[in-house]
Structure formats: C-alpha cells, structure tokens
C-alpha cells in the first residue's frame, strides 16, 4: 500500500462525511499497513469543537491499541492539520503524517486555520481571546505533588 | 466571584487529580459566574493523548450547553495551555482564558510544551514528526462538496 492509496481513501471519506452533515475532513491511522481507525469531523454533529477528524482518529486508534501513544503508526489526513490537531499529533507521537489539501485550500473553503497559527505567535494579552496570567502562590503545588508521586506515569 | 477564586479552585483540582493517578492539570469552564464543567487530565488513565484538562472541560461544557461554542464563557486552567489546548480554545471561542502556572513551570516538572511551540514554527518536512504533503487531484473535492451543500453548518 502506497501513501497515495491511503490519501485517496481519506479524501473519499472526507467527501462522504459532508453528505452525513459533518465537516469536509477525514483522517486515518495506519498500523503495519492496516487501517486501525477512521475519524471524520463531527464538530457540529456532536456539538464538540474538538471533534476534528485527526483528534477523533487518534482517540479511536489509542482505544484500539490500549495505549496513549501511536508509536510506529502513520496518520493520513485529507487536509493539513490545524494547530490543535498538530498539537495532538505531537502528544500521540505517530511516526509520520501525510496530508492532501493544504491550509490555503482549507482557507478558500472558509476554514481559517491560518488565523489560529498567527494568534499562537502573539503574546497572550494581545490575542483575540485574551490569555491572562493569574499568579498564585499555590500554582506549583500540583507539579510538586506530581514529582513526589511514586507511581507517576510520564507521558 | 473573582478570577482568583476560580484559579485557586482549579489548582486544588489539579493537585487532587495527581492522587487519582492523573496528570497535574485541571480546567474549569465558568458561565455567568457558575462552574459549568470541570476537566482533569486523563491521558494515562483513559489512554487518550488528547484528554488534557482543557479539552475535557471544553467537551463537557459544550455537552452541557448543547452547542459547539463557548460564547460568553471563561476558561480557568491550572497551567498555561499547550498548543493543542490553545487551538481547541480558538475553535470553542470562550470570552477569556485565565491560567496559573506558566509553561516554564510546566517544563520544570517535565512537561515540555515549549518543544511543541517551537516545532509548530518549523516547515513540515523539518519537523521531528515529518509532515508530508501528498498532492492529489481529488484533494479539493471534499471542500467542493461542502461549498455545494445547501444545509452546511459553518463552525
């Protein structure tokens, strides 16, 4: 199976998802040449702003594997991941990510991920959604509890 | 209720979460001065790399509201959001975000979000997890189906 095979498959799923009332996005997690999970965009159908295709596919693949890492897996997505999904990819750590449409094509269809990419580079208080630091003398305590915990499971 | 009140509350939840085997993070969604949802980090307990406190809180709050947007809500988090969670915040669009610990404190406890922030600024093929563009002549078709769909629901 070539990357082109899975890419074409994920594009078809993205197109089908529109007919089912979802957004025009799909993602696949492939493990040893087999499809482990298919995710499609369910933001409006599930009232879940985090239900992008990649997130749905990552969660389902981890459920299948019984682990919180996608070691050795490849992720195929119909469109270049947005910052949220790219962050999720870094936490899930698949081997490689393949995508078809670019963020510029997504923008032409009204999905302006580029705006979020820009916002991420701005200082917190200057962002469209203000990010406000509230210093608190107890802020370190959860981390101290973590470091002191004998059975902590790093991820 | 002041931001300090909710910040202190979310720090306590983060610390308690460590005792329950989760990561040292918690988040609250507040709507008209009332707590709508509490999220705690469940990455290792649920085998879900996307189950950061903010994501869990956003999903639960949207479920409560029956909508995919957090218009008029504030998000409180025990620690500065990672890029994944910041992306999720932009898609959920709360009014404001308040946080206690900084990303530098998180790094001292072994949570290296700064690495992900850096990776996001690099070109795809130069990243630690390679992001590979596979151009395909059908890549635009899901977007065309979306634009042609009479009942599409923008988000």
Coordinates of C-alpha atoms in Angstrom, one line a residue:
Chain A
X1 CA 0.0 0.0 0.0
X2 CA 1.4 3.4 -1.0
X3 CA 0.8 6.7 0.8
X4 CA -1.2 7.6 -2.3
X5 CA -3.6 4.7 -1.7
X6 CA -4.4 5.9 1.9
X7 CA -4.5 9.5 0.8
X8 CA -7.1 8.8 -1.8
X9 CA -9.1 6.7 0.6
X10 CA -9.2 9.5 3.3
X11 CA -10.2 12.1 0.7
X12 CA -13.2 9.9 -0.3
X13 CA -14.2 9.6 3.5
X14 CA -13.9 13.4 3.9
X15 CA -16.3 13.9 0.9
X16 CA -18.7 11.3 2.2
X17 CA -18.7 13.0 5.6
X18 CA -20.2 16.2 4.1
X19 CA -23.2 14.1 2.9
X20 CA -23.7 12.9 6.5
X21 CA -23.8 16.5 7.8
X22 CA -20.2 16.8 9.1
X23 CA -17.3 18.9 8.0
X24 CA -15.2 18.1 4.9
X25 CA -12.4 16.3 6.7
X26 CA -11.3 12.8 7.5
X27 CA -8.2 11.1 9.0
X28 CA -6.9 7.5 9.1
X29 CA -4.4 5.9 11.5
X30 CA -2.5 3.1 9.8
X31 CA -0.5 0.5 11.7
X32 CA 1.6 -2.1 9.8
X33 CA -0.2 -1.3 6.6
X34 CA -3.7 -1.8 8.1
X35 CA -6.3 0.8 8.9
X36 CA -6.6 1.0 12.7
X37 CA -9.0 3.9 12.9
X38 CA -11.0 6.3 10.7
X39 CA -12.0 9.7 12.1
X40 CA -14.3 12.2 10.5
X41 CA -15.1 15.7 11.5
X42 CA -18.0 15.7 14.0
X43 CA -17.9 19.3 15.4
X44 CA -21.5 20.3 14.6
X45 CA -23.0 16.8 14.6
X46 CA -21.6 16.0 18.1
X47 CA -21.5 19.6 19.5
X48 CA -17.8 19.1 20.1
X49 CA -15.4 21.8 18.9
X50 CA -12.5 19.4 19.5
X51 CA -14.0 16.6 17.3
X52 CA -11.7 17.3 14.3
X53 CA -11.0 14.2 12.1
X54 CA -7.5 13.8 13.4
X55 CA -8.5 14.0 17.1
X56 CA -11.3 11.5 16.5
X57 CA -8.9 9.1 14.7
X58 CA -6.2 9.5 17.3
X59 CA -8.6 8.8 20.2
X60 CA -10.1 5.7 18.4
X61 CA -6.7 4.3 17.5
X62 CA -5.4 4.7 21.1
X63 CA -8.5 3.0 22.3
X64 CA -7.8 0.1 19.9
X65 CA -4.2 -0.1 21.0
X66 CA -4.9 0.4 24.7
X67 CA -2.2 2.9 24.9
X68 CA -1.8 6.7 24.8
X69 CA 0.9 6.7 22.1
X70 CA 0.7 5.9 18.4
X71 CA 4.3 4.6 18.2
X72 CA 5.0 3.2 14.7
X73 CA 1.7 4.4 13.3
X74 CA 1.2 6.7 10.4
X75 CA -1.6 9.3 10.2
X76 CA -3.2 10.2 6.9
X77 CA -5.4 13.3 6.8
X78 CA -7.4 14.9 4.0
X79 CA -6.1 18.3 4.9
X80 CA -3.1 19.9 6.6
X81 CA -3.7 19.7 10.4
X82 CA -4.8 22.8 12.3
X83 CA -2.7 23.8 15.3
X84 CA -5.0 21.9 17.7
X85 CA -4.6 18.7 15.7
X86 CA -0.9 19.3 15.2
X87 CA -0.5 19.6 19.0
X88 CA -2.5 16.3 19.4
X89 CA -0.2 14.7 16.9
X90 CA 2.9 15.7 19.0
X91 CA 1.3 14.2 22.1
X92 CA 0.3 11.0 20.3
X93 CA 3.7 10.7 18.5
X94 CA 2.9 8.8 15.3
X95 CA 5.9 8.1 13.1
X96 CA 4.7 10.2 10.1
X97 CA 1.8 12.4 9.0
X98 CA 0.6 12.6 5.4
X99 CA -1.9 15.2 4.2
X100 CA -3.6 16.0 0.9
X101 CA -5.1 19.6 0.8
X102 CA -3.1 22.5 2.2
X103 CA -4.2 25.0 4.8
X104 CA -4.6 27.5 1.9
X105 CA -7.1 25.3 0.2
X106 CA -8.9 25.0 3.6
X107 CA -9.0 28.8 3.9
X108 CA -10.5 29.1 0.4
X109 CA -13.3 26.8 1.7
X110 CA -13.8 29.1 4.7
X111 CA -11.7 27.2 7.3
X112 CA -9.3 29.7 8.6
X113 CA -6.6 27.8 10.5
X114 CA -4.0 30.3 9.3
X115 CA -5.6 32.8 11.7
X116 CA -5.0 30.5 14.7
X117 CA -1.4 29.8 13.5
X118 CA -0.8 33.6 13.6
X119 CA -2.5 34.1 17.0
X120 CA -0.2 31.4 18.6
X121 CA 2.8 33.6 17.8
X122 CA 1.3 36.7 19.7
X123 CA 1.8 37.5 23.4
X124 CA -1.1 36.3 25.5
X125 CA -2.7 39.6 26.4
X126 CA -2.7 40.8 22.7
X127 CA -4.6 37.8 21.4
X128 CA -8.2 38.0 20.2
X129 CA -9.1 35.6 23.0
X130 CA -7.1 37.2 25.9
X131 CA -4.9 34.8 27.8
X132 CA -4.5 36.2 31.3
X133 CA -1.9 35.1 33.8
X134 CA -3.2 35.0 37.4
X135 CA -0.1 34.3 39.5
X136 CA -0.9 32.3 42.7
X137 CA 1.4 31.1 45.4
X138 CA -0.1 27.6 45.2
X139 CA 0.3 27.3 41.4
X140 CA 3.4 25.0 41.8
X141 CA 1.7 22.6 44.2
X142 CA 0.1 20.2 41.6
X143 CA 3.5 19.8 40.0
X144 CA 5.2 19.2 43.4
X145 CA 2.5 16.5 44.1
X146 CA 3.3 15.0 40.7
X147 CA 7.1 15.0 41.3
X148 CA 6.5 13.5 44.8
X149 CA 4.2 10.8 43.5
X150 CA 6.0 7.4 43.5
X151 CA 3.8 5.8 40.7
X152 CA 3.6 8.7 38.3
X153 CA 3.3 7.7 34.7
X154 CA 5.1 10.2 32.4
X155 CA 3.5 10.8 29.0
Chain B
X1 CA -16.5 35.6 42.4
X2 CA -13.1 36.9 41.4
X3 CA -10.7 35.2 38.9
X4 CA -8.5 34.4 42.0
X5 CA -11.3 32.3 43.5
X6 CA -11.7 30.1 40.4
X7 CA -7.9 29.9 39.9
X8 CA -7.4 28.7 43.4
X9 CA -10.2 26.1 43.0
X10 CA -8.7 24.8 39.7
X11 CA -5.2 24.5 41.3
X12 CA -6.8 22.3 44.1
X13 CA -8.5 20.1 41.5
X14 CA -5.2 19.7 39.6
X15 CA -3.4 18.6 42.8
X16 CA -6.2 16.2 43.7
X17 CA -6.0 14.7 40.2
X18 CA -2.4 13.5 40.8
X19 CA -3.7 11.5 43.8
X20 CA -6.2 9.8 41.4
X21 CA -3.4 8.8 39.1
X22 CA -3.9 11.6 36.5
X23 CA -1.6 14.4 35.4
X24 CA -1.2 17.6 37.5
X25 CA -3.7 19.6 35.5
X26 CA -7.3 20.8 35.8
X27 CA -9.5 23.3 34.0
X28 CA -12.9 24.9 34.7
X29 CA -15.5 26.4 32.3
X30 CA -17.4 29.2 34.1
X31 CA -20.7 30.6 32.7
X32 CA -22.4 33.6 34.4
X33 CA -20.3 33.0 37.5
X34 CA -21.2 29.4 37.8
X35 CA -19.0 26.3 37.1
X36 CA -20.4 24.6 34.1
X37 CA -17.7 21.9 33.7
X38 CA -14.5 20.6 35.4
X39 CA -11.9 18.8 33.4
X40 CA -8.9 17.0 34.7
X41 CA -6.0 15.4 32.8
X42 CA -6.9 11.8 31.9
X43 CA -4.2 11.0 29.3
X44 CA -2.8 7.9 31.1
X45 CA -5.9 6.9 32.9
X46 CA -8.1 6.9 29.7
X47 CA -5.3 6.1 27.2
X48 CA -6.2 9.2 25.4
X49 CA -3.4 11.6 24.4
X50 CA -5.9 14.4 23.7
X51 CA -7.5 14.2 27.2
X52 CA -5.8 17.3 28.6
X53 CA -7.8 19.1 31.3
X54 CA -8.8 22.0 28.9
X55 CA -10.0 19.6 26.2
X56 CA -12.0 17.5 28.7
X57 CA -13.6 20.7 30.2
X58 CA -14.4 22.2 26.8
X59 CA -16.1 19.0 25.6
X60 CA -18.1 18.6 28.8
X61 CA -19.2 22.3 28.8
X62 CA -20.3 22.1 25.2
X63 CA -22.2 18.9 26.0
X64 CA -24.0 20.8 28.8
X65 CA -24.7 23.8 26.6
X66 CA -25.8 21.6 23.6
X67 CA -23.6 23.8 21.4
X68 CA -20.1 23.7 19.8
X69 CA -19.2 27.2 21.0
X70 CA -18.5 28.5 24.5
X71 CA -19.7 32.1 23.8
X72 CA -19.7 34.2 26.9
X73 CA -17.8 31.6 29.0
X74 CA -14.5 31.9 30.7
X75 CA -11.9 29.1 30.9
X76 CA -9.7 28.7 34.0
X77 CA -6.8 26.4 33.8
X78 CA -4.1 25.4 36.4
X79 CA -1.4 25.9 33.8
X80 CA -0.8 27.8 30.6
X81 CA -2.4 25.8 27.7
X82 CA -0.2 23.7 25.4
X83 CA -0.6 24.3 21.6
X84 CA -3.2 21.6 21.3
X85 CA -5.4 23.1 24.0
X86 CA -4.8 26.7 22.7
X87 CA -6.0 25.5 19.3
X88 CA -9.1 23.9 21.0
X89 CA -9.8 27.2 22.8
X90 CA -9.8 29.1 19.5
X91 CA -12.3 26.7 18.0
X92 CA -14.5 26.8 21.1
X93 CA -14.2 30.6 21.4
X94 CA -14.7 31.3 25.1
X95 CA -14.5 35.0 26.1
X96 CA -11.3 34.8 28.2
X97 CA -8.8 32.3 29.5
X98 CA -7.1 32.6 32.9
X99 CA -4.2 30.4 33.9
X100 CA -2.0 29.9 37.0
X101 CA 1.3 28.2 36.3
X102 CA 3.4 29.1 33.3
X103 CA 4.7 26.9 30.5
X104 CA 8.2 27.3 32.1
X105 CA 7.0 25.9 35.4
X106 CA 5.4 23.0 33.5
X107 CA 8.7 22.4 31.8
X108 CA 10.4 22.2 35.2
X109 CA 8.0 19.4 36.1
X110 CA 8.8 17.6 32.9
X111 CA 6.0 18.8 30.6
X112 CA 7.8 20.2 27.6
X113 CA 5.1 22.2 25.8
X114 CA 7.8 24.6 24.7
X115 CA 9.2 22.0 22.4
X116 CA 5.8 21.7 20.6
X117 CA 5.5 25.5 20.3
X118 CA 8.9 25.5 18.6
X119 CA 8.1 22.7 16.2
X120 CA 5.0 24.5 15.1
X121 CA 7.1 27.3 13.6
X122 CA 9.2 24.9 11.5
X123 CA 8.5 23.8 7.9
X124 CA 6.7 20.4 7.8
X125 CA 9.5 18.2 6.4
X126 CA 12.0 19.5 9.0
X127 CA 9.9 18.6 12.0
X128 CA 10.7 15.8 14.4
X129 CA 7.4 14.1 13.2
X130 CA 7.6 14.7 9.5
X131 CA 4.6 16.3 7.9
X132 CA 4.5 15.1 4.3
X133 CA 2.3 16.7 1.6
X134 CA 0.9 14.2 -0.8
X135 CA -0.8 16.3 -3.6
X136 CA -3.8 14.6 -5.1
X137 CA -6.0 15.8 -7.9
X138 CA -9.1 14.9 -5.8
X139 CA -7.9 16.8 -2.7
X140 CA -10.3 19.8 -3.3
X141 CA -13.4 17.6 -3.8
X142 CA -14.5 17.4 -0.1
X143 CA -14.3 21.2 0.1
X144 CA -16.3 21.5 -3.2
X145 CA -19.0 19.1 -1.7
X146 CA -19.0 21.3 1.4
X147 CA -19.5 24.5 -0.6
X148 CA -22.2 22.9 -2.7
X149 CA -24.1 21.5 0.4
X150 CA -27.2 23.6 0.9
X151 CA -27.5 22.9 4.6
X152 CA -23.9 23.2 5.7
X153 CA -23.3 24.4 9.2
X154 CA -20.2 26.7 9.4
X155 CA -18.2 26.5 12.7

